[in-house]
């Protein structure tokens, strides 16, 4: 088991290695790539939320001066159904139809055709010349209406999966799932108090600043190189390969710097289109989405309806809990209802529970991951219900959670038993925190909630190369979103015993480094970090062997300590220690270049728990909510780079509060999004929020040599319920639905 120990480099916060390039403008983001003779690609999008595509005529666009290529769904190969893994995965046939519509447009903004021209202006005019004949169909926009037996169908071939028998009629319910344990009826009979509620949360976007962008070029051999902003260029390569039916070896993907993703850049949208246009045109093609396109045609997270019933005894012990979850998938199956179901009760030890989840098609964009996908919606419902339980039995909300908190050995609702976890430590830290012990400001209310994410491992690779002077190159394939280059360098420095400044970490393209799954699911520092550590251990073994050969010893007579080879205890040898630089200098004489490698499918990603609380004030005249203070406490296992961990906690809090108070997709009756821009889709800015206080708890994950457990997902989970519970505390009125916008609050205060 990893122990809480003092390290030389791990646990420090050096300046980020990519910082200078970014603040000076040298960093190359997705839209910064420019190639000779490059064309500009643009996409024609459906004006209907639901329509049959009867005809697409590209001839007038192709006849225009400056237009070099145009494609529609007919130019893409037919793709058979089949699952493709990864956070942005799913049924590859659905992903292909999302990239370019075929027989139907399934949401307003669905791609219908694309052109490549010598300028953006010509490309825009070419889109206007494309003729598309539609048969408009009624859109289905509400998740509950979509589940009705007589609802208009998005897909006549969609038969609900995971039922005991295949249904005889198609449905908009793509799949159902269940988690259950114990005797629910008996549990509710033991309860002294029972709370029930229905909680609605709308679709929300990740809000990354950089729009999707890519540049593709296909050479005379038919091989493509694609530069793109992505959280996983290996997955993008695999998806593009399947959509276009190209060999993977004919595709090279290069990850640019990325201006935010939060799960939203795990899905291909432009890349297969750019490759196909480049092939047809014989020239490079660059495609950049507008902000409006990002909102209308990329994946937000699911809107949801969650119904919860929870019973507890007067001492706070939860006796039974039941949840019914319905998540909007958008136009294609794949809502994160499973992780929502896995998360909703996970922080607690509950003997009797039932979770039923539904993945539901609606005429909106296909959803994508968004930081702990599915967990915020489900856990908001349960954490609000727990707050009502605490009020009814007169118990402090932290004490209620402590009385039911999961601990080492608790069986998670989704199956395995937890190893060492830090949930109780987070609750105890919250109880002692000065922001919790101080009085609630006059006119404000205090909200408390727990957050959780199970974290994942998956596949990663890393190479560690030793230069002739003993400096170190770390090459890995996880795009750096949250500071992973620094974290990899710190773990390499700690393992090798050399100064952090001697290490440079790079993210390689798909032909320069081994396979790595997507940067998502809070897996990167855990899994890719584990690969880096193992590659460093490979280096150490080689250095020990070379030192042994130099000294005329056996390998087991040499140890590696503080970045140098020394004789093992008890070995009587009059030799000077050999530093990494010494071993590197003599490498030509002792076997050649020194290169360490590791590839793995990481297991044992430690679950992450958090406790958040905040004080919020409501203006009774306007309904406006002011966040006076917010505190996040979270178990990081071991904070490799504490400043980055704090940044993850603060960023997640800001996004969660934005979702709770302002953010939502607003559609008209025809399925057209009415607020597709940052002017009307209101994300928090610096002046909207106070300084967010953080406290890192460290209960090491026993499955990682430095105790790492991912931290990026959990911070967004609890703030939604914190806001709901604080507004309830401030106003005396429970508002179940989000966002807590001024009109909704005023309506609740007036009893409407």
XYZ file of C-alpha atoms in Angstrom:
752
model
C 0.000 0.000 0.000
C 1.192 3.496 -0.786
C 2.017 5.383 2.389
C 1.839 9.063 3.203
C 5.525 9.932 3.002
C 7.596 12.995 2.267
C 8.854 13.340 -1.282
C 11.426 15.610 -2.834
C 9.507 16.530 -5.994
C 6.049 14.953 -5.789
C 3.839 17.362 -3.885
C 5.557 20.516 -5.136
C 4.068 23.051 -7.564
C 6.627 24.152 -10.154
C 5.704 26.568 -12.941
C 3.835 24.770 -15.705
C 6.155 23.686 -18.533
C 3.799 24.959 -21.249
C 3.154 28.266 -19.519
C 5.652 30.483 -21.335
C 4.501 29.384 -24.793
C 0.882 30.012 -23.850
C 1.290 33.457 -22.328
C 3.519 34.584 -25.209
C 1.195 33.258 -27.914
C 3.638 30.689 -29.301
C 1.510 27.676 -28.380
C -0.219 26.114 -31.384
C -3.930 25.515 -30.806
C -6.336 23.794 -33.158
C -7.046 26.809 -35.362
C -3.387 27.893 -35.552
C -2.259 25.283 -38.088
C -1.613 26.670 -41.566
C -0.278 24.757 -44.581
C 0.654 25.809 -48.119
C -2.267 25.784 -50.598
C -4.680 25.204 -47.723
C -8.420 25.256 -48.315
C -11.113 26.242 -45.855
C -13.907 23.835 -45.021
C -17.391 24.768 -43.871
C -20.423 22.671 -42.928
C -24.035 23.051 -44.036
C -26.335 22.307 -41.109
C -29.976 21.354 -40.921
C -32.479 24.149 -40.230
C -34.873 21.518 -38.853
C -34.680 19.620 -35.582
C -36.254 16.558 -37.207
C -36.590 15.979 -40.940
C -36.155 13.391 -43.652
C -33.457 14.305 -46.150
C -34.975 13.534 -49.541
C -32.289 15.048 -51.772
C -28.917 16.814 -51.537
C -27.601 18.477 -54.707
C -23.988 19.700 -54.561
C -23.624 20.556 -58.251
C -24.107 24.321 -58.034
C -21.612 24.586 -55.188
C -19.038 22.505 -57.054
C -19.424 24.726 -60.122
C -18.424 27.862 -58.214
C -14.984 29.426 -58.721
C -12.761 28.624 -55.757
C -14.693 25.564 -54.601
C -12.469 22.498 -54.744
C -14.604 19.832 -53.046
C -18.067 19.190 -51.631
C -19.447 16.162 -49.832
C -22.701 14.943 -48.296
C -23.763 11.766 -46.545
C -23.762 9.907 -49.867
C -19.978 10.378 -50.123
C -19.327 8.532 -46.872
C -19.200 4.734 -46.777
C -21.987 2.800 -45.078
C -20.860 1.845 -41.584
C -22.193 -1.161 -39.732
C -23.132 -0.945 -36.068
C -20.401 -1.837 -33.628
C -19.133 -0.453 -30.358
C -15.995 1.634 -30.213
C -14.522 2.195 -26.775
C -13.342 5.302 -25.002
C -15.122 8.212 -23.343
C -16.230 9.617 -26.705
C -17.163 6.220 -28.086
C -20.407 4.384 -28.662
C -21.971 2.784 -31.697
C -19.722 3.696 -34.603
C -22.706 3.836 -36.995
C -24.277 6.494 -34.764
C -21.013 8.450 -34.584
C -20.765 8.337 -38.382
C -24.337 9.601 -38.817
C -23.672 12.324 -36.270
C -20.637 13.483 -38.261
C -22.754 13.672 -41.421
C -26.493 13.035 -41.645
C -27.714 10.407 -44.102
C -31.452 9.769 -44.386
C -32.530 12.025 -41.510
C -31.530 15.248 -39.809
C -32.074 14.613 -36.124
C -31.390 17.994 -34.526
C -31.146 21.635 -35.507
C -27.548 22.047 -36.638
C -27.011 18.430 -37.735
C -24.336 18.356 -40.473
C -25.858 17.705 -43.913
C -23.052 18.642 -46.326
C -19.635 20.306 -46.405
C -17.460 22.225 -48.838
C -13.791 23.164 -49.178
C -12.879 26.402 -50.928
C -9.997 28.794 -51.326
C -11.441 31.204 -48.767
C -13.923 31.137 -45.921
C -16.111 33.646 -47.776
C -16.334 31.473 -50.886
C -17.037 28.416 -48.719
C -19.906 30.242 -47.011
C -21.416 31.242 -50.362
C -21.024 27.658 -51.586
C -23.101 26.420 -48.668
C -25.917 28.685 -49.828
C -25.738 27.104 -53.273
C -26.290 23.564 -51.978
C -29.868 22.411 -52.540
C -31.428 20.201 -49.871
C -34.993 18.919 -49.964
C -36.398 18.174 -46.516
C -39.591 16.602 -45.235
C -40.046 18.240 -41.857
C -41.148 15.996 -38.981
C -42.378 16.919 -35.508
C -39.490 17.193 -33.043
C -39.412 15.409 -29.696
C -37.778 17.722 -27.157
C -38.870 16.592 -23.692
C -37.417 13.447 -22.146
C -40.694 12.346 -20.559
C -42.692 13.007 -23.719
C -40.109 11.030 -25.676
C -40.739 8.025 -23.407
C -44.492 8.024 -24.070
C -45.764 5.036 -26.085
C -47.217 7.275 -28.793
C -44.197 9.579 -29.123
C -42.780 10.413 -32.541
C -39.817 8.109 -33.156
C -36.350 9.378 -33.938
C -35.188 5.936 -35.048
C -37.681 3.330 -36.225
C -35.023 0.642 -35.617
C -34.472 1.539 -31.968
C -35.688 -1.291 -29.724
C -35.015 -0.812 -26.018
C -31.961 -2.787 -24.908
C -31.446 -4.694 -21.649
C -35.074 -5.739 -21.249
C -35.792 -9.419 -20.454
C -37.161 -9.835 -23.976
C -36.783 -7.712 -27.099
C -39.839 -5.470 -27.324
C -42.153 -5.849 -30.302
C -42.296 -2.091 -30.938
C -39.527 0.485 -31.393
C -39.118 3.238 -28.831
C -37.157 6.370 -28.070
C -35.864 4.614 -24.956
C -32.550 3.260 -26.224
C -31.737 1.204 -23.143
C -32.558 0.659 -19.500
C -30.395 -0.472 -16.599
C -30.864 -1.431 -12.979
C -28.734 -1.576 -9.837
C -30.282 -3.100 -6.755
C -29.471 -4.608 -3.374
C -31.392 -5.689 -0.313
C -35.106 -5.485 0.464
C -36.453 -2.080 -0.472
C -39.899 -2.498 1.087
C -38.443 -3.696 4.380
C -36.037 -0.780 4.387
C -38.780 1.781 3.983
C -40.816 0.095 6.739
C -37.900 0.700 9.124
C -37.784 4.422 8.304
C -39.034 7.123 10.653
C -39.082 9.701 7.876
C -39.415 9.357 4.111
C -38.664 12.060 1.530
C -39.676 11.922 -2.126
C -39.012 14.361 -4.931
C -38.640 14.885 -8.668
C -35.705 16.956 -9.847
C -35.154 18.337 -13.347
C -31.870 19.620 -14.730
C -31.486 20.978 -18.282
C -28.790 20.284 -20.845
C -25.639 22.303 -20.250
C -22.483 22.811 -22.285
C -18.907 22.351 -21.143
C -18.226 25.957 -22.100
C -14.646 25.497 -23.334
C -13.236 28.696 -24.825
C -11.575 27.133 -27.887
C -14.002 26.002 -30.602
C -13.427 22.673 -32.353
C -10.821 22.925 -35.116
C -8.742 20.641 -37.290
C -6.542 20.621 -40.371
C -6.197 17.548 -42.586
C -3.951 16.789 -45.512
C -3.921 13.643 -47.651
C -0.741 12.950 -49.620
C -0.274 11.234 -52.959
C 0.030 7.852 -51.259
C -3.408 8.296 -49.762
C -2.119 8.792 -46.227
C -3.593 11.523 -44.056
C -2.170 13.709 -41.329
C -4.653 15.475 -39.067
C -3.900 18.217 -36.551
C -6.765 18.752 -34.112
C -7.764 19.941 -30.668
C -8.659 16.715 -28.923
C -8.640 14.951 -25.604
C -7.633 11.708 -27.289
C -5.939 11.669 -30.685
C -5.634 7.870 -30.687
C -9.405 7.552 -30.281
C -9.965 10.210 -32.934
C -7.764 8.195 -35.280
C -9.746 5.028 -34.522
C -13.121 6.732 -35.028
C -12.027 8.383 -38.270
C -10.662 5.054 -39.493
C -13.986 3.323 -38.900
C -16.154 6.153 -40.265
C -14.152 6.407 -43.511
C -13.168 2.718 -43.625
C -9.488 3.614 -43.863
C -6.646 1.606 -42.383
C -5.407 3.048 -39.100
C -1.874 2.967 -40.475
C -2.945 5.469 -43.156
C -3.943 8.049 -40.525
C -1.626 10.128 -38.371
C -3.190 12.347 -35.718
C -1.356 15.167 -33.979
C -2.855 16.684 -30.833
C -2.566 20.452 -30.731
C -2.659 22.456 -27.552
C -6.225 22.476 -26.316
C -8.226 25.416 -25.049
C -10.446 23.432 -22.732
C -12.438 20.256 -23.209
C -13.931 18.922 -19.955
C -15.095 15.813 -21.850
C -16.534 17.688 -24.829
C -13.495 17.098 -27.038
C -13.621 13.326 -26.874
C -15.931 13.096 -29.921
C -15.095 13.513 -33.633
C -17.129 16.089 -35.534
C -14.930 17.717 -38.187
C -12.001 15.331 -38.571
C -13.499 12.689 -40.919
C -15.079 15.475 -42.992
C -11.773 17.322 -43.340
C -9.967 14.139 -44.388
C -12.584 13.335 -47.031
C -12.589 16.890 -48.374
C -8.790 16.882 -48.545
C -8.799 13.603 -50.415
C -11.309 14.925 -52.960
C -9.568 18.297 -53.352
C -5.972 17.101 -53.306
C -5.095 19.950 -50.947
C -5.003 20.508 -47.174
C -8.314 21.508 -45.590
C -8.756 23.495 -42.399
C -12.074 23.540 -40.532
C -12.963 25.705 -37.536
C -16.377 25.831 -35.870
C -18.051 29.083 -34.960
C -19.243 29.524 -31.396
C -22.811 29.069 -32.570
C -21.900 25.759 -34.224
C -20.251 24.596 -31.015
C -23.493 25.151 -29.118
C -25.851 23.807 -31.761
C -23.900 20.843 -33.067
C -21.501 19.477 -30.441
C -22.278 17.475 -27.373
C -23.605 19.099 -24.240
C -24.310 16.972 -21.219
C -27.684 15.331 -20.677
C -30.749 17.046 -19.410
C -32.394 14.798 -16.846
C -35.412 13.957 -14.754
C -34.528 12.188 -11.501
C -37.044 10.860 -9.005
C -35.745 9.927 -5.582
C -37.304 8.354 -2.511
C -35.214 7.962 0.638
C -36.065 6.699 4.096
C -34.116 7.253 7.302
C -34.416 6.649 11.015
C -34.469 9.458 13.547
C -30.762 8.868 14.284
C -29.957 9.626 10.650
C -29.347 6.076 9.477
C -30.555 5.627 5.881
C -32.721 2.517 5.665
C -33.686 2.552 1.983
C -33.191 4.596 -1.154
C -34.792 4.432 -4.579
C -33.948 6.391 -7.715
C -35.552 6.602 -11.162
C -33.359 8.344 -13.712
C -34.197 9.472 -17.256
C -31.373 11.103 -19.216
C -31.520 12.811 -22.599
C -29.126 11.136 -25.007
C -29.750 13.630 -27.758
C -30.233 12.257 -31.256
C -28.230 9.063 -30.692
C -27.982 6.640 -27.800
C -25.302 7.152 -25.206
C -26.508 9.267 -22.284
C -24.302 8.839 -19.189
C -27.114 7.269 -17.186
C -24.955 4.298 -16.132
C -22.286 6.392 -14.390
C -25.081 8.481 -12.905
C -26.637 5.327 -11.475
C -23.253 4.122 -10.228
C -22.585 7.421 -8.473
C -25.888 8.445 -6.880
C -25.595 6.359 -3.698
C -21.846 5.620 -3.830
C -20.695 7.829 -0.930
C -22.972 6.016 1.488
C -23.395 2.626 3.059
C -26.995 1.732 2.173
C -28.266 -1.812 2.600
C -31.460 -1.483 0.565
C -31.541 0.415 -2.693
C -32.827 0.384 -6.251
C -31.690 2.509 -9.191
C -33.484 2.405 -12.541
C -31.944 4.301 -15.440
C -33.205 5.189 -18.922
C -31.222 6.365 -21.953
C -33.687 8.401 -24.041
C -33.488 9.807 -27.577
C -34.619 13.396 -28.190
C -34.144 15.804 -31.114
C -31.144 17.567 -29.626
C -27.396 17.186 -30.223
C -25.858 13.856 -29.260
C -24.543 14.355 -25.731
C -20.888 14.163 -24.825
C -19.047 13.729 -21.562
C -18.853 16.634 -19.151
C -16.703 16.198 -16.022
C -18.042 13.178 -14.111
C -20.633 12.580 -16.832
C -24.012 11.735 -15.342
C -23.017 12.093 -11.702
C -24.013 15.745 -11.072
C -27.607 15.201 -12.214
C -28.202 12.054 -10.154
C -26.316 13.135 -7.058
C -28.042 16.523 -7.035
C -31.337 14.716 -6.538
C -30.100 12.516 -3.707
C -28.071 15.210 -1.933
C -31.107 17.514 -1.956
C -33.268 14.718 -0.546
C -30.667 14.133 2.194
C -30.797 17.806 3.071
C -34.567 17.525 3.524
C -34.072 14.435 5.705
C -31.589 16.337 7.889
C -34.053 19.194 8.298
C -36.904 16.889 9.251
C -34.940 15.020 11.926
C -33.080 18.125 13.125
C -29.599 16.819 12.341
C -26.543 18.678 11.056
C -26.192 17.796 7.338
C -22.551 16.825 7.784
C -23.388 14.577 10.735
C -26.100 12.908 8.660
C -23.575 12.129 5.957
C -20.988 10.976 8.472
C -23.513 8.562 10.001
C -23.898 6.858 6.613
C -20.475 7.425 5.063
C -18.813 4.709 3.024
C -15.440 3.585 4.306
C -12.752 1.058 3.530
C -14.491 -2.286 2.980
C -17.877 -0.787 2.073
C -19.332 -2.453 -1.005
C -19.996 0.145 -3.670
C -23.475 0.118 -5.227
C -21.868 -0.909 -8.516
C -20.109 -3.948 -7.060
C -16.556 -3.831 -5.700
C -15.541 -3.070 -2.144
C -13.760 0.199 -1.562
C -10.101 0.060 -0.535
C -8.794 2.957 1.580
C -10.912 6.046 0.768
C -11.114 9.536 2.193
C -14.821 10.371 2.420
C -15.002 10.363 6.218
C -11.785 12.373 6.358
C -13.365 14.968 4.061
C -16.470 15.213 6.267
C -14.364 15.595 9.410
C -12.263 18.257 7.699
C -15.432 20.118 6.687
C -16.796 20.047 10.248
C -13.590 21.690 11.512
C -13.168 24.134 8.646
C -13.378 27.787 9.737
C -15.805 28.509 6.897
C -18.196 25.952 8.397
C -17.787 26.841 12.048
C -18.423 30.548 11.451
C -22.017 31.844 11.518
C -24.035 31.986 8.336
C -24.127 35.605 7.126
C -27.379 37.443 7.707
C -29.836 36.936 4.881
C -27.883 34.014 3.427
C -28.246 30.261 3.567
C -25.688 27.488 3.816
C -25.744 24.404 1.616
C -23.840 21.151 2.015
C -23.385 18.275 -0.423
C -21.076 15.376 -1.211
C -19.395 14.621 -4.519
C -18.105 11.360 -5.971
C -16.481 9.873 -9.058
C -15.261 6.295 -9.387
C -12.324 7.181 -11.710
C -10.948 4.896 -14.410
C -7.640 3.414 -15.519
C -7.586 2.149 -19.124
C -4.596 1.929 -21.461
C -1.504 4.116 -21.433
C 2.046 4.034 -22.739
C 5.167 6.038 -21.996
C 8.785 6.212 -23.059
C 11.623 7.715 -21.062
C 14.748 8.622 -22.993
C 18.058 9.587 -21.438
C 20.052 12.165 -23.381
C 23.848 12.054 -23.579
C 24.185 14.632 -20.790
C 21.814 12.827 -18.427
C 18.797 15.038 -19.072
C 15.521 13.190 -19.496
C 12.813 13.156 -22.166
C 9.398 11.762 -21.207
C 7.227 10.961 -24.228
C 3.591 10.022 -23.704
C 0.284 10.193 -25.562
C -2.175 11.904 -23.197
C -3.114 15.431 -24.327
C -2.342 17.871 -21.543
C -5.490 19.582 -20.294
C -5.041 19.843 -16.548
C -1.266 20.038 -16.226
C -0.316 16.422 -16.854
C 3.064 17.283 -18.394
C 4.145 18.762 -15.078
C 2.717 15.820 -13.133
C 4.511 13.310 -15.375
C 7.755 15.219 -14.942
C 7.380 15.320 -11.171
C 6.766 11.582 -10.932
C 9.697 10.904 -13.263
C 11.936 13.156 -11.174
C 10.872 11.455 -7.959
C 11.360 7.958 -9.362
C 14.706 8.621 -11.046
C 15.961 10.829 -8.227
C 17.018 13.661 -10.530
C 15.981 17.335 -10.425
C 12.645 18.156 -12.025
C 14.376 20.809 -14.140
C 16.313 18.074 -15.947
C 13.110 16.529 -17.298
C 11.107 17.582 -20.351
C 7.717 15.992 -21.016
C 6.152 15.864 -24.475
C 2.844 14.647 -25.870
C 3.629 12.578 -28.959
C 1.514 12.090 -32.061
C 0.031 8.702 -32.931
C 3.204 7.656 -34.755
C 5.678 8.928 -32.146
C 4.481 7.274 -28.974
C 2.589 4.227 -27.805
C -1.186 4.008 -27.562
C -2.926 6.067 -24.895
C -6.626 6.232 -24.221
C -8.388 9.562 -23.973
C -7.512 12.214 -21.404
C -10.746 11.895 -19.460
C -12.388 10.102 -16.583
C -9.668 11.440 -14.269
C -7.379 8.710 -15.565
C -4.321 10.549 -16.862
C -2.200 11.238 -13.779
C -3.109 7.800 -12.439
C -2.747 5.616 -15.544
C -0.290 7.480 -17.770
C 1.600 8.445 -14.622
C 1.837 4.762 -13.744
C 3.287 4.088 -17.213
C 5.839 6.879 -16.700
C 6.856 5.470 -13.317
C 7.268 1.989 -14.766
C 9.297 3.339 -17.696
C 11.528 5.138 -15.185
C 11.914 1.907 -13.245
C 13.003 0.300 -16.518
C 15.636 3.041 -16.856
C 16.835 2.428 -13.295
C 17.185 -1.308 -13.913
C 19.267 -0.597 -17.024
C 21.446 1.926 -15.184
C 22.072 -0.506 -12.350
C 23.031 -3.194 -14.836
C 25.431 -0.873 -16.651
C 26.984 0.283 -13.391
C 27.415 -3.346 -12.336
C 29.168 -4.117 -15.629
C 31.411 -1.079 -15.172
C 32.360 -2.150 -11.651
C 32.594 -5.852 -12.412
C 29.695 -6.752 -10.095
C 26.438 -8.644 -10.340
C 23.321 -6.562 -10.952
C 21.901 -7.344 -7.511
C 24.977 -5.813 -5.895
C 23.992 -2.351 -7.133
C 21.329 -0.015 -5.789
C 19.847 3.194 -7.185
C 19.612 6.000 -4.654
C 19.133 9.750 -5.085
C 19.705 9.571 -8.817
C 22.867 7.518 -8.772
C 24.120 3.949 -8.730
C 25.876 2.862 -5.558
C 27.065 -0.476 -4.192
C 24.381 -2.270 -2.221
C 24.744 -2.448 1.570
C 27.346 -5.041 2.519
C 29.149 -4.862 -0.816
C 32.771 -3.974 -0.199
C 33.837 -2.009 -3.264
C 36.006 1.087 -3.586
C 34.036 2.798 -6.366
C 32.540 6.227 -6.866
C 28.775 6.524 -7.290
C 27.648 6.858 -10.899
C 25.021 9.530 -11.548
C 22.494 9.297 -14.336
C 24.689 11.703 -16.295
C 27.710 9.446 -15.715
C 25.854 6.369 -16.910
C 24.555 8.270 -19.944
C 28.041 9.520 -20.848
C 29.400 5.967 -20.913
C 26.345 4.518 -22.687
C 28.155 3.918 -26.035
C 30.569 1.608 -24.201
C 27.969 -0.176 -22.060
C 25.251 -1.090 -24.550
C 24.145 2.009 -26.396
C 21.273 4.478 -25.890
C 19.217 4.236 -22.724
C 15.481 4.016 -23.357
C 12.763 2.850 -20.969
C 9.266 1.839 -21.984
C 5.999 0.844 -20.367
C 2.560 0.008 -21.706
C -0.282 -1.048 -19.470
C -3.992 -1.375 -18.897
C -4.120 0.321 -15.520
C -6.184 -1.239 -12.772
C -7.147 0.078 -9.356
C -8.082 3.695 -10.052
C -9.078 4.933 -6.623
C -12.524 6.444 -6.145
C -12.600 10.150 -5.343
C -14.843 11.772 -2.732
C -15.513 15.398 -1.881
C -17.511 17.516 0.525
C -18.533 21.012 -0.584
C -20.383 23.755 1.253
C -21.202 27.349 0.514
C -23.083 30.409 1.671
C -25.459 31.938 -0.885
C -27.666 35.007 -0.569
C -30.947 35.535 -2.429
C -32.316 38.969 -3.266
C -36.060 38.609 -2.585
C -36.933 41.465 -4.930
C -35.034 40.298 -8.016
C -34.461 36.597 -7.348
C -30.743 37.040 -8.022
C -28.402 34.722 -6.140
C -25.024 35.866 -4.835
C -22.385 33.313 -3.894
C -20.769 34.715 -0.748
C -18.365 31.856 -0.109
C -17.672 28.349 -1.356
C -15.409 25.669 0.060
C -14.294 22.461 -1.625
C -12.688 19.630 0.332
C -11.545 16.601 -1.637
C -9.455 13.456 -1.301
C -6.711 13.560 -3.945
C -4.944 10.397 -2.768
C -1.674 12.256 -3.189
C -1.557 15.678 -4.791
C 1.318 15.352 -7.257
C 1.116 19.071 -8.132
C -1.033 20.687 -5.404
C -1.622 23.936 -7.304
C -3.103 21.987 -10.221
C -5.301 19.989 -7.858
C -6.596 23.204 -6.318
C -7.225 24.540 -9.816
C -9.272 21.455 -10.688
C -11.319 21.880 -7.522
C -11.915 25.579 -8.157
C -12.733 25.082 -11.836
C -15.213 22.327 -11.100
C -16.868 24.492 -8.450
C -17.220 27.375 -10.894
C -18.741 25.127 -13.559
C -21.082 23.420 -11.110
C -22.286 26.728 -9.701
C -22.826 28.073 -13.220
C -24.953 25.035 -14.063
C -26.874 25.389 -10.798
C -27.599 29.094 -11.108
C -27.670 30.093 -14.775
C -26.710 27.604 -17.460
C -29.249 25.804 -19.631
C -30.058 25.010 -23.232
C -33.255 26.862 -24.160
C -35.226 25.548 -27.159
C -38.229 26.917 -28.950
C -41.147 24.698 -29.985
C -39.375 23.805 -33.242
C -36.263 22.533 -31.513
C -34.089 25.568 -32.296
C -31.686 26.556 -29.521
C -32.388 30.183 -28.617
C -29.243 30.983 -26.625
C -26.393 29.636 -28.771
C -23.719 32.092 -27.661
C -21.964 33.253 -24.513
C -24.038 36.438 -24.440
C -27.213 34.454 -23.739
C -25.766 31.179 -22.456
C -24.531 32.602 -19.184
C -21.361 31.061 -17.738
C -19.900 32.540 -14.558
C -17.166 35.136 -14.942
C -14.672 36.167 -12.282
C -16.919 38.890 -10.888
C -19.755 36.384 -10.336
C -17.867 34.260 -7.828
C -15.883 34.720 -4.647
C -12.434 33.255 -4.102
C -13.106 29.525 -3.849
C -11.460 27.957 -0.817
C -9.986 24.493 -1.109
C -8.600 21.890 1.230
C -6.838 18.808 -0.116
C -7.235 15.595 1.859
C -4.691 12.875 1.146
C -5.668 9.247 1.706
C -3.282 7.402 -0.647
C -4.687 5.097 -3.308
C -3.050 1.731 -2.597
C -2.939 0.862 -6.313
C -0.509 3.641 -7.261
C 3.133 3.985 -6.142
C 2.539 7.608 -5.160
C -1.034 7.135 -3.976
C -2.642 9.008 -6.887
C -6.401 9.080 -7.342
C -7.885 11.229 -10.112
C -9.260 14.612 -9.088
C -10.692 16.255 -12.224
C -14.250 14.886 -12.246
C -15.430 15.044 -8.648
C -15.315 18.854 -8.187
C -18.313 19.512 -10.466
C -20.630 17.028 -8.749
C -21.520 18.606 -5.412
C -21.943 22.324 -6.265
C -25.381 21.807 -7.845
C -26.863 20.484 -4.616
C -24.859 22.962 -2.514
C -26.604 25.772 -4.377
C -30.046 24.149 -4.106
C -29.633 23.503 -0.394
C -28.267 26.978 0.323
C -31.160 28.644 -1.509
C -33.573 26.449 0.476
C -31.829 27.527 3.685
C -31.931 31.194 2.699
C -35.546 31.357 1.505
C -37.344 28.560 3.316
C -38.624 27.344 -0.060
C -37.446 24.162 -1.739
C -36.898 24.520 -5.503
C -36.272 21.115 -7.030
C -35.398 22.155 -10.574
C -32.316 23.880 -11.948
C -31.099 26.399 -12.819
C -31.946 28.596 -9.867
C -32.469 31.570 -12.148
C -34.118 34.775 -10.943
C -37.465 34.057 -12.672
C -37.639 30.567 -11.155
C -36.787 31.850 -7.682
C -39.292 34.708 -7.878
C -41.995 32.279 -8.994
C -41.211 29.981 -6.058
C -41.170 32.843 -3.560
C -44.567 34.005 -4.800
C -45.970 30.481 -4.548
C -46.429 29.978 -8.287
